[in-house]
Short mmCIF file of C-alpha atoms and ligand atoms in Angstrom, two decimals:
data_model
loop_
_atom_site.label_atom_id
_atom_site.label_comp_id
_atom_site.label_asym_id
_atom_site.label_seq_id
_atom_site.Cartn_x
_atom_site.Cartn_y
_atom_site.Cartn_z
CA MET A 1 122.76 146.12 68.97
CA ILE A 2 119.28 146.23 67.46
CA LYS A 3 119.42 142.68 66.14
CA TYR A 4 115.65 142.68 66.10
CA PHE A 5 115.65 144.78 62.90
CA SER A 6 117.25 141.92 61.01
CA ILE A 7 114.41 139.48 61.51
CA ILE A 8 111.51 139.99 59.22
CA MET A 9 110.19 142.91 58.19
CA LEU A 10 108.97 144.24 54.92
CA THR A 11 106.10 145.88 56.64
CA SER A 12 104.03 148.85 55.52
CA ALA A 13 103.50 150.06 59.08
CA ASN A 14 106.92 150.93 60.37
CA ILE A 15 107.28 149.51 63.89
CA ASN A 16 111.06 150.13 64.04
CA PRO A 17 110.79 153.53 65.79
CA SER A 18 108.56 151.91 68.40
CA LEU A 19 111.05 149.08 68.90
CA GLN A 20 113.80 151.63 69.38
CA LYS A 21 111.66 153.46 71.91
CA ILE A 22 110.96 150.23 73.74
CA GLU A 23 114.62 149.36 73.89
CA SER A 24 115.64 152.81 75.06
CA GLU A 25 112.97 152.76 77.82
CA ILE A 26 114.23 149.38 78.99
CA ILE A 27 117.84 150.63 79.00
CA LYS A 28 116.68 153.63 81.01
CA ILE A 29 115.07 151.30 83.60
CA PHE A 30 118.29 149.28 83.85
CA LYS A 31 120.42 152.39 84.19
CA SER A 32 118.35 153.37 87.22
CA ILE A 33 119.78 150.36 89.14
CA ASP A 34 122.25 151.27 91.87
CA LYS A 35 125.70 150.32 90.53
CA ASP A 36 126.52 148.54 93.82
CA VAL A 37 123.47 146.37 93.24
CA PHE A 38 124.16 145.52 89.58
CA ASP A 39 126.69 147.24 87.40
CA MET A 40 125.36 147.13 83.86
CA GLU A 41 128.48 148.68 82.34
CA LYS A 42 130.71 145.92 83.73
CA ASN A 43 128.20 143.25 82.69
CA PRO A 44 127.02 143.89 79.17
CA PHE A 45 123.50 142.67 78.74
CA ASN A 46 121.28 142.29 75.68
CA PHE A 47 117.89 143.72 76.62
CA MET A 48 115.69 142.67 73.72
CA GLY A 49 116.81 139.62 71.69
CA LYS A 50 114.32 138.89 68.88
CA ALA A 51 111.66 141.12 70.46
CA ALA A 52 108.98 138.65 69.27
CA ARG A 53 106.56 139.64 72.03
CA ALA A 54 107.05 143.37 71.38
CA LYS A 55 106.50 142.98 67.63
CA PHE A 56 103.41 140.86 68.15
CA THR A 57 101.99 143.47 70.54
CA LEU A 58 102.71 146.40 68.26
CA LEU A 59 101.28 144.75 65.17
CA LEU A 60 98.15 143.48 66.94
CA GLY A 61 97.79 146.91 68.53
CA ASP A 62 97.98 148.57 65.06
CA THR A 63 95.39 146.12 63.74
CA LEU A 64 92.99 147.05 66.57
CA GLY A 65 93.72 150.80 66.28
CA VAL A 66 95.49 151.07 69.67
CA LYS A 67 97.74 154.12 70.20
CA ARG A 68 101.38 153.18 69.71
CA ARG A 69 102.35 154.75 73.03
CA LEU A 70 100.07 152.33 74.88
CA ALA A 71 101.14 149.30 72.87
CA GLN A 72 104.77 150.21 73.54
CA GLU A 73 104.11 150.27 77.32
CA ILE A 74 102.51 146.81 77.11
CA ALA A 75 105.44 145.55 75.01
CA ILE A 76 107.94 146.87 77.60
CA CYS A 77 106.24 144.80 80.33
CA ALA A 78 106.24 141.68 78.18
CA GLU A 79 109.90 142.02 77.17
CA LEU A 80 110.97 142.65 80.81
CA ILE A 81 109.09 139.53 82.02
CA HIS A 82 110.54 137.49 79.17
CA THR A 83 114.10 138.66 79.93
CA ALA A 84 113.62 137.83 83.61
CA SER A 85 112.38 134.36 82.75
CA LEU A 86 115.41 133.78 80.51
CA LEU A 87 117.77 134.76 83.36
CA HIS A 88 116.07 132.06 85.45
CA ASP A 89 115.88 129.57 82.55
CA ASP A 90 119.63 129.91 81.90
CA CYS A 91 120.22 128.94 85.55
CA ILE A 92 117.91 125.94 85.17
CA ASP A 93 119.63 124.84 81.96
CA ASP A 94 123.15 125.87 83.09
CA SER A 95 123.48 127.77 79.80
CA SER A 96 126.58 129.85 79.04
CA LEU A 97 125.35 131.81 75.99
CA ARG A 98 122.25 133.94 75.53
CA ARG A 99 121.46 136.56 72.91
CA GLY A 100 125.04 136.27 71.69
CA LEU A 101 126.57 137.15 75.07
CA LYS A 102 127.88 135.15 78.05
CA THR A 103 125.04 134.54 80.45
CA ILE A 104 124.93 136.24 83.84
CA ASN A 105 124.83 132.86 85.57
CA SER A 106 128.04 131.76 83.85
CA LYS A 107 129.83 135.06 84.61
CA MET A 108 128.51 135.91 88.04
CA GLY A 109 126.88 132.77 89.29
CA PRO A 110 123.23 131.59 89.49
CA ASN A 111 122.47 133.59 92.62
CA THR A 112 123.11 136.92 90.87
CA ALA A 113 121.18 135.81 87.78
CA ILE A 114 118.18 134.70 89.83
CA LEU A 115 118.10 137.89 91.89
CA LEU A 116 118.55 140.11 88.84
CA GLY A 117 115.64 138.25 87.27
CA ASP A 118 113.53 138.97 90.38
CA LEU A 119 114.48 142.66 90.19
CA ILE A 120 113.40 142.79 86.51
CA VAL A 121 110.05 141.21 87.39
CA SER A 122 109.50 144.07 89.85
CA PHE A 123 110.28 146.61 87.08
CA ALA A 124 107.72 144.93 84.85
CA PHE A 125 104.99 145.17 87.52
CA ASP A 126 105.87 148.83 88.12
CA CYS A 127 105.38 149.47 84.39
CA ALA A 128 102.12 147.46 84.29
CA MET A 129 100.73 149.40 87.30
CA LYS A 130 101.43 152.62 85.42
CA ILE A 131 99.13 151.38 82.61
CA ASN A 132 96.37 150.42 85.08
CA PRO A 133 95.93 147.99 88.02
CA GLU A 134 93.93 145.52 85.93
CA THR A 135 96.79 145.18 83.44
CA ALA A 136 99.16 144.48 86.35
CA GLN A 137 96.67 141.95 87.78
CA THR A 138 96.48 140.00 84.53
CA LEU A 139 100.30 140.11 84.30
CA VAL A 140 100.45 138.37 87.72
CA GLY A 141 98.29 135.60 86.22
CA SER A 142 100.65 135.26 83.26
CA VAL A 143 103.79 135.01 85.43
CA LYS A 144 102.01 132.44 87.56
CA LYS A 145 101.35 130.33 84.48
CA MET A 146 104.90 130.72 83.13
CA THR A 147 106.27 129.51 86.44
CA GLU A 148 103.82 126.59 86.55
CA GLY A 149 104.96 125.65 83.02
CA ALA A 150 108.64 125.78 84.00
CA LEU A 151 107.90 123.69 87.13
CA LEU A 152 105.91 121.14 85.16
CA GLU A 153 108.78 120.84 82.70
CA GLU A 154 111.16 120.39 85.61
CA ASN A 155 109.01 117.58 87.11
CA LEU A 156 108.84 115.75 83.78
CA LYS A 157 112.53 115.87 82.90
CA TYR A 158 113.88 112.71 81.19
CA LYS A 159 110.38 111.15 81.29
CA LYS A 160 108.55 109.74 78.29
CA ILE A 161 105.90 112.46 78.20
CA SER A 162 102.76 112.60 76.05
CA ARG A 163 101.97 115.18 73.41
CA ALA A 164 99.23 116.53 75.77
CA GLN A 165 101.75 117.03 78.57
CA TYR A 166 104.11 118.82 76.16
CA ASP A 167 101.25 121.04 74.92
CA LYS A 168 100.41 121.99 78.48
CA ILE A 169 104.04 122.90 79.27
CA ILE A 170 104.46 125.16 76.21
CA SER A 171 101.05 126.70 76.58
CA LEU A 172 101.93 127.66 80.20
CA LYS A 173 105.61 128.62 79.90
CA THR A 174 105.54 130.43 76.54
CA ALA A 175 102.01 131.02 75.21
CA SER A 176 100.72 132.67 78.40
CA ILE A 177 102.82 135.82 77.97
CA PHE A 178 101.77 136.15 74.29
CA ASN A 179 98.20 135.75 75.51
CA TRP A 180 98.72 138.47 78.11
CA CYS A 181 100.00 140.83 75.34
CA ALA A 182 96.84 140.15 73.32
CA ILE A 183 94.50 140.63 76.31
CA ALA A 184 96.28 143.85 77.39
CA VAL A 185 96.31 145.34 73.90
CA CYS A 186 92.72 144.35 73.16
CA SER A 187 91.62 145.81 76.52
CA ALA A 188 93.32 149.06 75.50
CA SER A 189 91.35 149.16 72.26
CA ASP A 190 87.71 150.06 71.65
CA LYS A 191 87.19 146.52 70.32
CA ILE A 192 86.97 144.49 73.53
CA GLU A 193 84.48 142.15 71.85
CA LEU A 194 87.46 140.81 69.89
CA ILE A 195 89.22 139.45 73.02
CA GLY A 196 88.26 135.84 72.14
CA PRO A 197 89.88 135.73 68.68
CA CYS A 198 92.86 137.87 69.86
CA SER A 199 93.54 135.45 72.70
CA LEU A 200 93.19 132.40 70.45
CA ILE A 201 95.66 133.90 67.94
CA ALA A 202 98.16 134.74 70.68
CA LYS A 203 98.03 131.27 72.26
CA SER A 204 98.68 129.57 68.91
CA VAL A 205 101.47 132.00 68.06
CA GLY A 206 103.07 131.38 71.49
CA SER A 207 102.86 127.64 71.25
CA GLY A 208 103.93 127.57 67.55
CA PHE A 209 106.86 129.81 68.42
CA GLN A 210 108.02 127.46 71.16
CA ILE A 211 107.70 124.36 68.91
CA VAL A 212 109.99 126.02 66.33
CA ASP A 213 112.38 127.01 69.15
CA ASP A 214 112.46 123.34 70.20
CA ALA A 215 113.06 122.17 66.63
CA LEU A 216 115.94 124.69 66.28
CA ASP A 217 117.63 123.32 69.38
CA PHE A 218 118.11 120.07 67.45
CA GLU A 219 118.60 121.48 63.93
CA SER A 220 121.22 124.14 64.59
CA GLU A 221 124.95 123.92 64.30
CA ASN A 222 127.08 125.15 67.16
CA GLY A 223 127.55 128.93 66.72
CA SER A 224 124.59 129.38 64.37
CA LEU A 225 122.24 130.47 67.18
CA ASP A 226 122.82 133.26 69.69
CA LYS A 227 122.45 130.69 72.46
CA ASN A 228 123.74 127.19 73.26
CA ILE A 229 122.42 124.35 71.16
CA LEU A 230 121.20 120.94 72.38
CA LYS A 231 120.40 122.60 75.69
CA ASP A 232 116.98 121.07 75.97
CA ILE A 233 118.13 117.52 75.64
CA THR A 234 121.25 117.91 77.78
CA ALA A 235 119.05 119.48 80.47
CA GLY A 236 116.59 116.59 80.19
CA LYS A 237 113.80 118.68 78.62
CA ILE A 238 111.68 116.42 76.39
CA THR A 239 110.36 118.49 73.51
CA LEU A 240 108.13 117.73 70.49
CA PRO A 241 110.80 116.42 68.04
CA LEU A 242 111.98 114.02 70.75
CA ILE A 243 108.46 112.90 71.70
CA LEU A 244 107.81 112.09 68.06
CA ALA A 245 111.06 110.12 67.85
CA MET A 246 110.31 108.28 71.11
CA ASN A 247 106.92 107.23 69.74
CA ASP A 248 108.42 105.99 66.44
CA LYS A 249 108.38 102.20 65.94
CA ALA A 250 111.77 102.12 64.18
CA CYS A 251 113.92 104.28 66.50
CA GLY A 252 111.79 104.84 69.65
CA ASN A 253 113.52 102.27 71.87
CA LYS A 254 117.01 103.35 70.81
CA ILE A 255 116.16 106.98 71.62
CA LYS A 256 114.61 106.09 74.98
CA ASP A 257 117.76 104.12 75.92
CA LYS A 258 119.95 107.06 75.04
CA VAL A 259 117.82 109.50 77.05
CA ALA A 260 118.05 107.14 80.07
CA LYS A 261 121.80 106.92 79.56
CA LEU A 262 121.99 110.71 79.47
CA GLN A 263 120.10 110.90 82.74
CA ASN A 264 122.46 108.45 84.40
CA GLU A 265 125.58 110.41 83.50
CA ASN A 266 126.80 112.80 86.14
CA SER A 267 127.37 115.68 83.74
CA ALA A 268 125.60 116.41 80.47
CA ASN A 269 127.19 114.12 77.92
CA ILE A 270 127.37 116.05 74.63
CA HIS A 271 128.25 112.91 72.64
CA ILE A 272 125.02 111.12 73.61
CA ALA A 273 123.07 114.36 72.97
CA LEU A 274 124.66 114.60 69.49
CA GLU A 275 123.71 111.00 68.71
CA ILE A 276 120.10 111.67 69.83
CA ALA A 277 120.03 114.84 67.73
CA GLU A 278 121.30 112.95 64.67
CA THR A 279 118.56 110.32 64.96
CA VAL A 280 115.93 113.01 65.52
CA LYS A 281 117.08 114.92 62.41
CA THR A 282 117.51 111.99 60.09
CA GLY A 283 114.11 110.64 61.13
CA GLN A 284 112.76 114.06 60.09
CA PHE A 285 111.08 114.56 63.45
CA THR A 286 112.12 118.25 63.55
CA ASP A 287 110.36 118.71 60.18
CA GLU A 288 107.29 117.00 61.56
CA ALA A 289 107.33 119.28 64.60
CA ARG A 290 107.62 122.30 62.32
CA LYS A 291 104.63 121.05 60.30
CA THR A 292 102.63 120.87 63.56
CA ALA A 293 103.55 124.53 64.31
CA LYS A 294 102.61 125.58 60.77
CA SER A 295 99.19 123.91 60.88
CA MET A 296 98.58 125.49 64.30
CA ILE A 297 99.05 128.88 62.64
CA ASP A 298 96.95 127.91 59.56
CA ASP A 299 94.15 127.04 61.98
CA ILE A 300 93.95 130.61 63.32
CA ALA A 301 92.74 131.91 59.94
CA PRO A 302 89.04 132.14 61.05
CA ALA A 303 90.08 134.11 64.20
CA MET A 304 92.21 136.40 62.00
CA ASP A 305 89.19 136.98 59.75
CA GLU A 306 87.29 138.39 62.75
CA LEU A 307 89.86 141.20 63.21
CA PRO A 308 89.48 144.43 61.21
CA SER A 309 90.86 144.23 57.67
CA ASN A 310 93.73 146.68 57.27
CA THR A 311 97.39 146.70 56.27
CA ALA A 312 98.48 146.20 59.85
CA LYS A 313 96.69 142.86 59.86
CA ASP A 314 98.59 141.85 56.72
CA ASP A 315 101.81 142.80 58.53
CA LEU A 316 100.72 140.79 61.54
CA LYS A 317 100.07 137.72 59.39
CA ASN A 318 103.46 138.05 57.59
CA PHE A 319 105.16 138.45 60.92
CA ILE A 320 103.56 135.35 62.40
CA TYR A 321 104.56 133.23 59.41
CA SER A 322 108.10 134.58 59.52
CA LEU A 323 108.28 133.50 63.19
CA ILE A 324 107.10 129.99 62.33
CA ASN A 325 109.41 129.64 59.32
CA ARG A 326 112.50 131.00 61.04
CA THR A 327 115.76 129.09 60.86
CA SER A 328 117.67 130.87 63.59
C1 LIG B 401 112.72 129.45 77.73
O1 LIG B 401 112.42 128.14 77.34
C2 LIG B 401 111.92 129.83 78.95
C3 LIG B 401 110.60 130.14 78.98
C4 LIG B 401 109.80 130.22 77.80
C5 LIG B 401 109.96 130.46 80.28
C6 LIG B 401 110.69 130.02 81.52
C7 LIG B 401 109.89 130.41 82.73
C8 LIG B 401 110.41 130.46 83.97
C9 LIG B 401 111.81 130.17 84.29
C10 LIG B 401 109.49 130.84 85.15
C11 LIG B 401 109.00 132.26 85.06
C12 LIG B 401 109.99 133.17 85.68
C13 LIG B 401 109.87 134.55 85.64
C14 LIG B 401 110.92 135.33 86.32
C15 LIG B 401 108.80 135.27 84.98
P1 LIG B 401 113.47 127.25 76.55
O2 LIG B 401 114.47 126.73 77.48
O3 LIG B 401 112.72 126.32 75.74
O4 LIG B 401 114.10 128.33 75.56
P2 LIG B 401 115.63 128.61 75.20
O5 LIG B 401 115.95 127.59 74.16
O6 LIG B 401 115.63 130.00 74.65
O7 LIG B 401 116.46 128.43 76.41
MG1 LIG B 402 116.39 127.14 77.91
#
């Protein structure tokens, strides 16, 4: 448990007690489920994962002088929505491993995983309503965008998509919940005039985070991540490293042929996926994708400068760079 302590953090503002509180509140919510509906004890479940959204919320909240209790409530909503979306995503990708545990879809079937995800969404809205109706309203908007992003990605599977189409997918499916965290936390502060820079920072962090996630899907060895590797490509999801490879004069056609071959197979062919991954890695397209994420984060410096200068902001910056440089 508490894997989230291992990532990062040499911070001056200690967010670990808040992370513990967030996790214990989420566990409490899950324990309130009728055992006949979903038996948590029989189906061990990891509630938090990396807690990237929670950490971002707490550190931005500290920077803006928001009370921890309020930032924690916002973080709980974000982590619940994220967990629900992963339950659905694992059904879409037919994944068997998530956060180091067997997925609910692989153990109990996709129906249970989808419905449990729906239940968790309802918990998140309950929590958001307790903050205030406006926060719940903006959360609806974020879930709408996440779902649009997942649908867009679904529609474009196996296609040769453009960088602009990819940017739209990740901005919707991943950056929108980071953006919601920023809007909710800024609205809870007495610095509402900073909503523009906060939102810009959050969108870049969300998109940068997803680009690194997509690079890791190619870079990682089996067993080195707490989820399945090569899941994007075997599920037909075309991500930035692959777009860069497909656009490359030297290997573009070879890659496109292999992606078409993958689509024509009845079941995901891991050998073709491994060949694609090898070409993507040796062509250094994952490195190029990572550079894109890094420059996205470098570009938020002027927005960062608009936030109050304090130690929490230094922690926030360090945290953002550790997310972008992560290797697992
Ligand atoms: C993981 O992407 C998934 C997302 C970032 C969002 C998926 C969104 C939905 C399924 C729709 C919204 C649904 C709800 C219930 C809010 P990934 O496959 O790139 O990441 P992975 O490598 O961790 O699987
Ligand atoms: Mg996935």
